[in-house]
Amino acid sequence: MAIVVQKYGGTSVGDTDRMKVVADRISRAHRDGDQVVVVVSAMGKSTDELVTMASRISEHPPERELDILLTSGERISMSLLAMALHARGVPAKSFTGSQAGIITDAVHGRARIVDITPGRVKEALDGGNVVIVAGFQGVSQDTKDITTLGRGGSDTTAVALAAALDADVCEIYTDVDGVFTADPRIVPAARKLEIVSYEEMLELAAQGAKVLQVRSVEFGRNHGVRIHVRSSFSYTTGTWVGPEEDKVEDAIISGVAHDTSEAKVTVHAVPDRPGVASRLFTTLADDNINVDMIVQNVSSDGRTDISFTLPRGDADKARGILEPLADDIGAQSVRVDEDVAKVSLVGAGMKTHPGVAAKMFGALSAAGVNIEMISTSTIRVSVVVAKSDVETAVQAVHAVFGLGGDATIEEG
Ligand code: ADP
Ligand code: ASP
Ligand code: MG
């Protein structure tokens, strides 16, 4: 008997009619004899609505309370889905993350799963039930408080559960047909990928392709989980995420990702002497601020500019930390630019093909897009551009590498 984990995202369970459609699909798998574990997201945009509500009550809601609030969205969908299955004569039991044994560290808002003890899930499965687990949440081992796994975290609940249960497959049901060569909402001509490697998917997800949360891909890679990203609105095959050797086509480039969630910080005229960069970035790290791209200019007259990107949500906090520090180290000023976007080209074939970055920069230049920062890895080239240029930039880079095809998307 196969164990199948199916995860349904917000649009897929956006209203009670969608809930019924999903229940039909789950019933089918159950009737076919599979042991089915379902991970659900909150309905539609309800997590955003809960965040907005909290921000109306308090400018800085306590993280513990915010996490409890946000997990309620998934509780609504898990129980409604269980009811929809019962109405179809399918036995089903829903569990919160904590009940399902999703054990995390104590970091509210972006907790990491440290262990899974799925005793109750297994017991309910063995009792012939469809098991429904609320995504995006767990319980801290240390504080016993309820935690959330970061936005998009239901993907990680699903892949981690699939690993813990040694499931045959983890199906991620969403509102597009699979993983595309670019976000199909920005590039209508984007093409669905048949197979994408864990490494490429990690880069795409880390660079903003939110179709899978980065940590879900890490779990998939570390535990060899077969992930099938597909649409809950059709029965067509989606995209398989797996090891590099599964890939049949040998494309140089897999896709283009974009991210509009970062801000750029520049510390001007920093004294160019040992220890200064270390002090800047240690201070930010001590305050839990995750820095992404870093560029230091060539120095002149013993001074240099240091620019870096960070999550936009941390920009104010970083400014508050850096302004006094800049004074202290004798730097001139701190500037924060929130109107930036990052565009990244990803492909395993880059390792062996020279000229990829040059071709990308040529396309941006022809489209009149100015590059503000550049960073690379062995399988990625990323640039920071003005936020107003992001669509033009993604489309230009996608076109110059001939990545096109057709896409079908559902409105959320
Ligand atoms: P869900 O609610 O199902 O988890 P998400 O909104 O988190 O769905 O992720 C799906 C969305 O990811 C798509 O609607 C699409 O706009 C976006 N996306 C960004 N990049 C890509 C990509 N390369 N391929 C597919 N979808 C992408
Ligand atoms: N509901 C959560 C979010 O909107 C988790 C998820 O959908 O994966 O981020
Ligand atoms: Mg998602």
Short mmCIF file of C-alpha atoms and ligand atoms in Angstrom, two decimals:
data_model
loop_
_atom_site.label_atom_id
_atom_site.label_comp_id
_atom_site.label_asym_id
_atom_site.label_seq_id
_atom_site.Cartn_x
_atom_site.Cartn_y
_atom_site.Cartn_z
CA MET A 1 0.00 0.00 0.00
CA ALA A 2 1.52 3.33 -1.06
CA ILE A 3 1.79 6.24 1.36
CA VAL A 4 1.01 9.49 -0.41
CA VAL A 5 1.36 12.98 1.07
CA GLN A 6 -0.72 15.64 -0.69
CA LYS A 7 -0.36 19.32 0.14
CA TYR A 8 -3.02 21.84 -0.92
CA GLY A 9 -2.12 25.54 -0.98
CA GLY A 10 -4.35 28.52 -0.19
CA THR A 11 -5.96 28.99 -3.62
CA SER A 12 -6.61 25.25 -3.89
CA VAL A 13 -8.80 25.43 -0.75
CA GLY A 14 -9.84 29.07 -1.32
CA ASP A 15 -13.57 28.56 -0.60
CA THR A 16 -15.96 25.78 0.39
CA ASP A 17 -16.55 24.78 -3.26
CA ARG A 18 -12.81 24.36 -3.79
CA MET A 19 -12.71 22.38 -0.54
CA LYS A 20 -15.25 19.95 -2.04
CA VAL A 21 -13.24 19.59 -5.25
CA VAL A 22 -10.14 18.79 -3.19
CA ALA A 23 -12.12 16.32 -1.07
CA ASP A 24 -13.17 14.51 -4.29
CA ARG A 25 -9.56 14.20 -5.36
CA ILE A 26 -8.49 12.90 -1.96
CA SER A 27 -11.40 10.41 -1.88
CA ARG A 28 -10.22 9.07 -5.21
CA ALA A 29 -6.69 8.38 -3.93
CA HIS A 30 -8.15 6.79 -0.77
CA ARG A 31 -10.49 4.57 -2.84
CA ASP A 32 -7.53 3.53 -5.00
CA GLY A 33 -6.03 2.03 -1.84
CA ASP A 34 -3.39 4.61 -1.00
CA GLN A 35 -2.74 5.71 2.58
CA VAL A 36 -3.28 9.45 2.22
CA VAL A 37 -1.86 12.20 4.43
CA VAL A 38 -3.07 15.66 3.48
CA VAL A 39 -1.35 18.88 4.50
CA VAL A 40 -3.50 21.99 4.15
CA SER A 41 -2.78 25.71 4.01
CA ALA A 42 -5.11 28.41 5.27
CA MET A 43 -7.98 29.27 2.90
CA GLY A 44 -7.18 31.82 0.18
CA LYS A 45 -5.45 34.89 1.55
CA SER A 46 -6.59 34.34 5.13
CA THR A 47 -3.04 34.32 6.57
CA ASP A 48 -2.49 37.80 5.10
CA GLU A 49 -5.81 38.90 6.60
CA LEU A 50 -4.77 37.64 10.04
CA VAL A 51 -1.44 39.50 9.74
CA THR A 52 -3.34 42.69 8.84
CA MET A 53 -5.72 42.27 11.75
CA ALA A 54 -2.82 41.85 14.18
CA SER A 55 -1.11 44.96 12.78
CA ARG A 56 -4.29 46.96 13.39
CA ILE A 57 -4.28 45.93 17.04
CA SER A 58 -0.57 46.45 17.68
CA GLU A 59 2.46 47.80 15.86
CA HIS A 60 4.65 45.06 17.33
CA PRO A 61 2.45 42.12 18.28
CA PRO A 62 4.18 39.61 20.58
CA GLU A 63 5.65 36.89 18.37
CA ARG A 64 4.19 34.12 20.48
CA GLU A 65 0.66 35.46 20.14
CA LEU A 66 1.10 36.21 16.43
CA ASP A 67 2.08 32.58 15.84
CA ILE A 68 -0.97 31.27 17.67
CA LEU A 69 -3.16 33.61 15.65
CA LEU A 70 -1.64 32.63 12.29
CA THR A 71 -1.94 28.90 12.94
CA SER A 72 -5.70 29.31 13.30
CA GLY A 73 -6.05 29.71 9.51
CA GLU A 74 -4.82 26.17 8.91
CA ARG A 75 -7.08 24.82 11.67
CA ILE A 76 -10.11 26.13 9.82
CA SER A 77 -9.15 24.41 6.58
CA MET A 78 -8.13 21.13 8.21
CA SER A 79 -11.43 20.70 10.01
CA LEU A 80 -13.60 21.77 7.05
CA LEU A 81 -11.73 19.37 4.80
CA ALA A 82 -12.23 16.53 7.29
CA MET A 83 -15.95 17.34 7.28
CA ALA A 84 -16.05 17.34 3.47
CA LEU A 85 -14.45 13.87 3.47
CA HIS A 86 -16.90 12.56 6.08
CA ALA A 87 -19.72 13.85 3.90
CA ARG A 88 -18.33 11.62 1.12
CA GLY A 89 -18.22 8.58 3.39
CA VAL A 90 -14.43 8.74 3.75
CA PRO A 91 -13.13 8.44 7.32
CA ALA A 92 -10.82 11.36 8.07
CA LYS A 93 -9.12 12.85 11.12
CA SER A 94 -7.50 16.25 11.30
CA PHE A 95 -4.53 17.14 13.50
CA THR A 96 -2.77 20.39 14.35
CA GLY A 97 0.98 20.47 13.71
CA SER A 98 1.60 19.87 17.39
CA GLN A 99 -0.75 16.86 17.48
CA ALA A 100 0.93 15.47 14.37
CA GLY A 101 4.32 15.57 16.14
CA ILE A 102 5.91 18.45 14.21
CA ILE A 103 8.59 19.49 16.70
CA THR A 104 10.46 22.74 16.05
CA ASP A 105 12.99 25.08 17.60
CA ALA A 106 11.66 28.09 19.51
CA VAL A 107 12.12 30.79 16.83
CA HIS A 108 8.69 32.32 16.29
CA GLY A 109 7.73 33.27 12.74
CA ARG A 110 10.38 31.10 11.08
CA ALA A 111 10.83 28.03 13.22
CA ARG A 112 12.82 25.06 11.95
CA ILE A 113 11.52 21.52 12.20
CA VAL A 114 13.95 19.61 14.43
CA ASP A 115 12.07 16.33 14.75
CA ILE A 116 8.86 14.60 13.70
CA THR A 117 7.12 12.09 15.95
CA PRO A 118 4.19 11.01 13.78
CA GLY A 119 2.77 8.34 16.15
CA ARG A 120 -0.80 9.65 16.03
CA VAL A 121 -0.63 10.16 12.26
CA LYS A 122 0.47 6.54 11.73
CA GLU A 123 -2.14 5.21 14.11
CA ALA A 124 -4.92 7.10 12.34
CA LEU A 125 -3.63 5.97 8.94
CA ASP A 126 -3.51 2.36 10.08
CA GLY A 127 -7.09 2.79 11.28
CA GLY A 128 -8.09 3.45 7.65
CA ASN A 129 -8.42 7.23 7.94
CA VAL A 130 -7.31 9.96 5.64
CA VAL A 131 -5.09 12.05 7.90
CA ILE A 132 -5.23 15.82 7.54
CA VAL A 133 -2.44 17.88 9.07
CA ALA A 134 -2.48 21.65 9.48
CA GLY A 135 0.48 23.02 7.56
CA PHE A 136 2.94 25.77 8.50
CA GLN A 137 3.05 25.02 12.24
CA GLY A 138 4.63 23.00 14.99
CA VAL A 139 5.41 23.10 18.66
CA SER A 140 8.70 24.12 20.23
CA GLN A 141 10.62 21.39 21.98
CA ASP A 142 11.93 23.84 24.58
CA THR A 143 9.17 26.34 25.28
CA LYS A 144 6.19 24.10 24.37
CA ASP A 145 4.79 27.12 22.54
CA ILE A 146 3.12 26.95 19.13
CA THR A 147 5.41 28.09 16.30
CA THR A 148 5.06 28.84 12.60
CA LEU A 149 7.52 27.82 9.90
CA GLY A 150 7.65 31.05 7.85
CA ARG A 151 5.44 32.08 4.94
CA GLY A 152 4.86 29.23 2.52
CA GLY A 153 5.71 26.81 5.34
CA SER A 154 3.02 24.24 4.53
CA ASP A 155 5.29 22.99 1.74
CA THR A 156 7.87 22.17 4.40
CA THR A 157 5.33 20.44 6.65
CA ALA A 158 4.39 18.23 3.69
CA VAL A 159 7.88 17.28 2.55
CA ALA A 160 9.10 16.75 6.13
CA LEU A 161 6.12 14.50 6.90
CA ALA A 162 6.71 12.61 3.64
CA ALA A 163 10.31 12.02 4.78
CA ALA A 164 9.28 10.93 8.30
CA LEU A 165 6.62 8.54 6.97
CA ASP A 166 8.88 7.28 4.16
CA ALA A 167 6.08 8.20 1.76
CA ASP A 168 6.22 7.12 -1.89
CA VAL A 169 5.55 10.62 -3.13
CA CYS A 170 4.89 14.15 -1.89
CA GLU A 171 2.43 15.92 -4.15
CA ILE A 172 2.37 19.72 -3.85
CA TYR A 173 -0.96 20.91 -5.27
CA THR A 174 -1.01 24.57 -6.22
CA ASP A 175 -2.59 27.08 -8.63
CA VAL A 176 -0.18 26.60 -11.55
CA ASP A 177 0.66 23.43 -13.48
CA GLY A 178 4.15 23.00 -12.02
CA VAL A 179 7.48 24.76 -11.80
CA PHE A 180 7.96 27.07 -14.78
CA THR A 181 10.97 28.72 -16.38
CA ALA A 182 9.77 31.97 -14.72
CA ASP A 183 6.75 33.07 -12.69
CA PRO A 184 3.94 32.56 -15.25
CA ARG A 185 2.16 35.60 -13.80
CA ILE A 186 5.01 37.79 -15.07
CA VAL A 187 6.07 35.82 -18.12
CA PRO A 188 2.96 34.38 -19.79
CA ALA A 189 5.24 32.55 -22.24
CA ALA A 190 7.01 30.63 -19.44
CA ARG A 191 7.40 26.88 -20.02
CA LYS A 192 6.64 24.11 -17.52
CA LEU A 193 9.72 22.11 -16.55
CA GLU A 194 9.30 18.30 -16.62
CA ILE A 195 12.04 17.70 -14.07
CA VAL A 196 14.09 20.08 -12.01
CA SER A 197 16.99 19.03 -9.78
CA TYR A 198 16.98 19.67 -6.03
CA GLU A 199 19.99 21.98 -6.45
CA GLU A 200 18.32 24.10 -9.13
CA MET A 201 15.02 24.19 -7.25
CA LEU A 202 16.86 25.27 -4.11
CA GLU A 203 18.37 28.21 -5.99
CA LEU A 204 15.06 29.11 -7.69
CA ALA A 205 13.18 28.97 -4.38
CA ALA A 206 15.88 30.88 -2.49
CA GLN A 207 15.80 33.57 -5.19
CA GLY A 208 12.05 34.11 -4.93
CA ALA A 209 10.21 31.42 -6.94
CA LYS A 210 7.68 30.97 -4.15
CA VAL A 211 6.07 27.88 -5.68
CA LEU A 212 8.07 25.87 -3.07
CA GLN A 213 9.44 27.10 0.26
CA VAL A 214 13.24 26.73 0.33
CA ARG A 215 13.25 24.52 3.40
CA SER A 216 10.87 22.04 1.77
CA VAL A 217 13.41 21.56 -1.01
CA GLU A 218 16.20 21.11 1.55
CA PHE A 219 14.16 18.37 3.25
CA GLY A 220 13.47 16.78 -0.12
CA ARG A 221 17.13 16.75 -1.04
CA ASN A 222 18.38 15.59 2.36
CA HIS A 223 15.90 12.72 2.58
CA GLY A 224 15.46 11.87 -1.11
CA VAL A 225 11.72 12.70 -1.14
CA ARG A 226 10.15 12.57 -4.61
CA ILE A 227 8.27 15.88 -4.94
CA HIS A 228 5.61 16.36 -7.61
CA VAL A 229 4.49 20.00 -7.98
CA ARG A 230 1.17 20.08 -9.82
CA SER A 231 -2.16 21.85 -10.20
CA SER A 232 -5.21 21.08 -8.04
CA PHE A 233 -7.29 22.51 -10.92
CA SER A 234 -6.39 19.75 -13.42
CA TYR A 235 -5.09 16.21 -13.65
CA THR A 236 -2.09 16.99 -15.84
CA THR A 237 1.38 15.89 -14.80
CA GLY A 238 3.33 18.67 -13.15
CA THR A 239 7.03 19.04 -12.40
CA TRP A 240 9.13 16.43 -10.60
CA VAL A 241 11.79 17.71 -8.24
CA GLY A 242 14.53 15.13 -7.76
CA PRO A 243 18.20 14.30 -8.10
CA GLU A 244 20.25 15.76 -10.98
CA GLU A 245 20.65 12.33 -12.61
CA ASP A 246 16.85 12.10 -13.18
CA LYS A 247 17.01 14.97 -15.65
CA VAL A 248 16.62 13.93 -19.25
CA GLU A 249 17.08 17.20 -21.05
CA ASP A 250 20.41 18.84 -20.57
CA ALA A 251 19.36 22.48 -20.65
CA ILE A 252 21.98 25.00 -19.62
CA ILE A 253 19.40 27.25 -17.96
CA SER A 254 16.41 26.12 -15.85
CA GLY A 255 14.74 29.42 -15.20
CA VAL A 256 14.57 33.00 -14.02
CA ALA A 257 13.44 33.90 -10.49
CA HIS A 258 12.65 37.30 -9.05
CA ASP A 259 12.31 38.61 -5.54
CA THR A 260 10.78 41.93 -4.52
CA SER A 261 10.97 41.33 -0.79
CA GLU A 262 14.42 42.78 -0.15
CA ALA A 263 15.84 46.25 0.47
CA LYS A 264 19.31 47.53 -0.33
CA VAL A 265 21.45 49.24 2.30
CA THR A 266 24.57 51.26 1.49
CA VAL A 267 27.02 52.43 4.13
CA HIS A 268 28.92 55.31 2.51
CA ALA A 269 32.58 56.19 2.93
CA VAL A 270 33.51 53.45 5.36
CA PRO A 271 37.15 53.67 6.55
CA ASP A 272 38.96 50.92 4.60
CA ARG A 273 40.78 49.08 7.40
CA PRO A 274 40.71 45.55 8.81
CA GLY A 275 37.83 44.74 11.14
CA VAL A 276 35.29 47.27 9.90
CA ALA A 277 33.25 44.90 7.70
CA SER A 278 33.44 42.27 10.40
CA ARG A 279 32.01 44.72 12.93
CA LEU A 280 29.17 45.82 10.62
CA PHE A 281 28.03 42.33 9.76
CA THR A 282 28.59 40.82 13.22
CA THR A 283 26.35 43.51 14.69
CA LEU A 284 23.60 42.74 12.17
CA ALA A 285 23.97 38.98 12.71
CA ASP A 286 23.77 39.42 16.49
CA ASP A 287 20.41 41.07 15.94
CA ASN A 288 19.22 38.17 13.81
CA ILE A 289 19.27 40.13 10.53
CA ASN A 290 19.97 37.89 7.58
CA VAL A 291 22.12 39.66 5.00
CA ASP A 292 22.03 38.43 1.40
CA MET A 293 24.17 40.02 -1.37
CA ILE A 294 27.21 42.05 -0.30
CA VAL A 295 29.26 44.33 -2.55
CA GLN A 296 32.26 46.40 -1.45
CA ASN A 297 33.51 49.05 -3.87
CA VAL A 298 37.12 49.71 -4.79
CA SER A 299 38.38 52.11 -2.16
CA SER A 300 39.58 55.63 -2.83
CA ASP A 301 41.29 57.93 -0.32
CA GLY A 302 41.12 55.16 2.27
CA ARG A 303 37.34 54.93 2.14
CA THR A 304 34.90 52.57 0.48
CA ASP A 305 31.14 52.03 0.09
CA ILE A 306 29.63 48.76 1.31
CA SER A 307 26.20 47.75 -0.03
CA PHE A 308 24.11 44.73 0.86
CA THR A 309 20.56 43.45 0.66
CA LEU A 310 18.33 42.21 3.49
CA PRO A 311 14.63 41.36 3.98
CA ARG A 312 12.64 44.60 3.60
CA GLY A 313 10.89 43.86 6.90
CA ASP A 314 14.26 44.22 8.64
CA ALA A 315 15.23 47.50 6.92
CA ASP A 316 14.06 49.84 9.70
CA LYS A 317 15.69 47.70 12.37
CA ALA A 318 18.95 47.65 10.36
CA ARG A 319 18.86 51.43 9.93
CA GLY A 320 18.42 51.86 13.69
CA ILE A 321 21.43 49.63 14.33
CA LEU A 322 23.66 50.97 11.56
CA GLU A 323 23.28 54.74 12.01
CA PRO A 324 24.99 54.89 15.43
CA LEU A 325 27.48 52.24 14.33
CA ALA A 326 28.38 54.25 11.21
CA ASP A 327 29.13 57.23 13.48
CA ASP A 328 31.22 55.06 15.71
CA ILE A 329 33.39 53.61 12.92
CA GLY A 330 33.67 56.96 11.14
CA ALA A 331 31.54 56.14 8.08
CA GLN A 332 29.74 59.00 6.37
CA SER A 333 26.10 57.87 6.11
CA VAL A 334 23.63 55.00 5.79
CA ARG A 335 21.13 54.86 2.93
CA VAL A 336 18.26 52.40 2.64
CA ASP A 337 16.59 51.82 -0.75
CA GLU A 338 13.35 49.85 -0.51
CA ASP A 339 12.52 50.10 -4.23
CA VAL A 340 14.75 47.32 -5.46
CA ALA A 341 14.23 43.83 -6.85
CA LYS A 342 16.50 40.89 -7.45
CA VAL A 343 16.44 38.94 -10.71
CA SER A 344 18.29 35.61 -10.86
CA LEU A 345 19.14 33.25 -13.67
CA VAL A 346 19.54 29.62 -12.54
CA GLY A 347 20.90 26.57 -14.36
CA ALA A 348 23.24 23.68 -13.60
CA GLY A 349 24.74 23.95 -17.12
CA MET A 350 26.27 27.33 -16.23
CA LYS A 351 29.14 25.50 -14.53
CA THR A 352 30.48 24.41 -17.91
CA HIS A 353 29.19 27.10 -20.27
CA PRO A 354 31.02 30.42 -20.35
CA GLY A 355 29.29 33.63 -21.40
CA VAL A 356 25.99 33.15 -19.56
CA ALA A 357 26.42 36.23 -17.36
CA ALA A 358 27.55 38.33 -20.34
CA LYS A 359 24.44 37.31 -22.31
CA MET A 360 22.20 38.14 -19.34
CA PHE A 361 23.76 41.58 -18.84
CA GLY A 362 23.48 42.24 -22.59
CA ALA A 363 19.74 41.51 -22.49
CA LEU A 364 19.27 43.84 -19.52
CA SER A 365 21.21 46.59 -21.20
CA ALA A 366 19.19 46.23 -24.43
CA ALA A 367 16.01 46.51 -22.33
CA GLY A 368 17.33 49.69 -20.69
CA VAL A 369 17.60 48.13 -17.23
CA ASN A 370 20.39 49.39 -14.98
CA ILE A 371 22.21 46.79 -12.84
CA GLU A 372 22.86 47.99 -9.27
CA MET A 373 24.53 44.88 -7.79
CA ILE A 374 25.70 41.48 -9.04
CA SER A 375 26.34 38.19 -7.26
CA THR A 376 26.93 34.67 -8.52
CA SER A 377 27.12 31.06 -7.42
CA THR A 378 28.24 28.13 -9.58
CA ILE A 379 24.70 27.70 -10.92
CA ARG A 380 23.26 31.23 -10.56
CA VAL A 381 23.74 34.84 -11.63
CA SER A 382 21.73 37.45 -9.66
CA VAL A 383 21.36 41.17 -10.21
CA VAL A 384 19.67 43.89 -8.19
CA VAL A 385 17.64 46.35 -10.27
CA ALA A 386 15.09 49.09 -9.58
CA LYS A 387 11.77 47.57 -8.51
CA SER A 388 9.98 49.36 -11.35
CA ASP A 389 12.20 47.41 -13.81
CA VAL A 390 11.55 43.94 -12.44
CA GLU A 391 9.01 42.73 -15.02
CA THR A 392 11.00 44.12 -17.95
CA ALA A 393 14.16 42.52 -16.57
CA VAL A 394 12.62 39.06 -16.03
CA GLN A 395 11.01 39.10 -19.47
CA ALA A 396 14.20 40.25 -21.21
CA VAL A 397 16.38 37.60 -19.55
CA HIS A 398 13.78 34.88 -20.14
CA ALA A 399 13.55 35.80 -23.83
CA VAL A 400 17.27 36.02 -24.53
CA PHE A 401 17.80 32.44 -23.31
CA GLY A 402 14.82 31.19 -25.37
CA LEU A 403 13.07 29.65 -22.36
CA GLY A 404 9.48 30.11 -23.63
CA GLY A 405 6.40 27.81 -23.82
CA ASP A 406 2.74 28.01 -22.61
CA ALA A 407 1.39 28.43 -19.08
CA THR A 408 -2.03 28.00 -17.44
CA ILE A 409 -2.61 29.84 -14.16
CA GLU A 410 -5.58 30.11 -11.79
CA GLU A 411 -6.69 33.33 -10.17
CA GLY A 412 -6.52 33.22 -6.34
P1 ADP B 1 0.22 27.91 -2.78
O1 ADP B 1 -0.80 28.77 -2.11
O2 ADP B 1 -0.39 26.80 -3.57
O3 ADP B 1 1.29 27.45 -1.84
P2 ADP B 1 1.99 29.95 -3.80
O4 ADP B 1 1.33 31.23 -4.11
O5 ADP B 1 2.76 29.85 -2.54
O6 ADP B 1 0.88 28.82 -3.89
O7 ADP B 1 2.96 29.50 -4.99
C1 ADP B 1 2.45 29.39 -6.29
C2 ADP B 1 2.76 30.65 -7.06
O8 ADP B 1 4.18 30.75 -7.23
C3 ADP B 1 2.23 30.69 -8.46
O9 ADP B 1 0.90 31.16 -8.50
C4 ADP B 1 3.20 31.60 -9.19
O10 ADP B 1 2.70 32.91 -9.35
C5 ADP B 1 4.41 31.68 -8.24
N1 ADP B 1 5.67 31.35 -8.92
C6 ADP B 1 6.81 32.12 -8.86
N2 ADP B 1 7.77 31.57 -9.59
C7 ADP B 1 7.27 30.44 -10.14
C8 ADP B 1 7.80 29.46 -11.02
N3 ADP B 1 9.05 29.50 -11.47
N4 ADP B 1 7.00 28.43 -11.40
C9 ADP B 1 5.72 28.35 -10.95
N5 ADP B 1 5.16 29.27 -10.13
C10 ADP B 1 5.92 30.30 -9.71
N1 ASP B 2 -0.76 29.91 5.21
C1 ASP B 2 0.67 30.12 5.28
C2 ASP B 2 1.07 31.27 4.36
O1 ASP B 2 0.22 31.90 3.75
C3 ASP B 2 1.45 28.89 4.94
C4 ASP B 2 1.30 28.37 3.54
O2 ASP B 2 0.34 28.69 2.83
O3 ASP B 2 2.15 27.58 3.13
O4 ASP B 2 2.23 31.59 4.28
MG MG B 3 2.99 28.40 -1.07
#
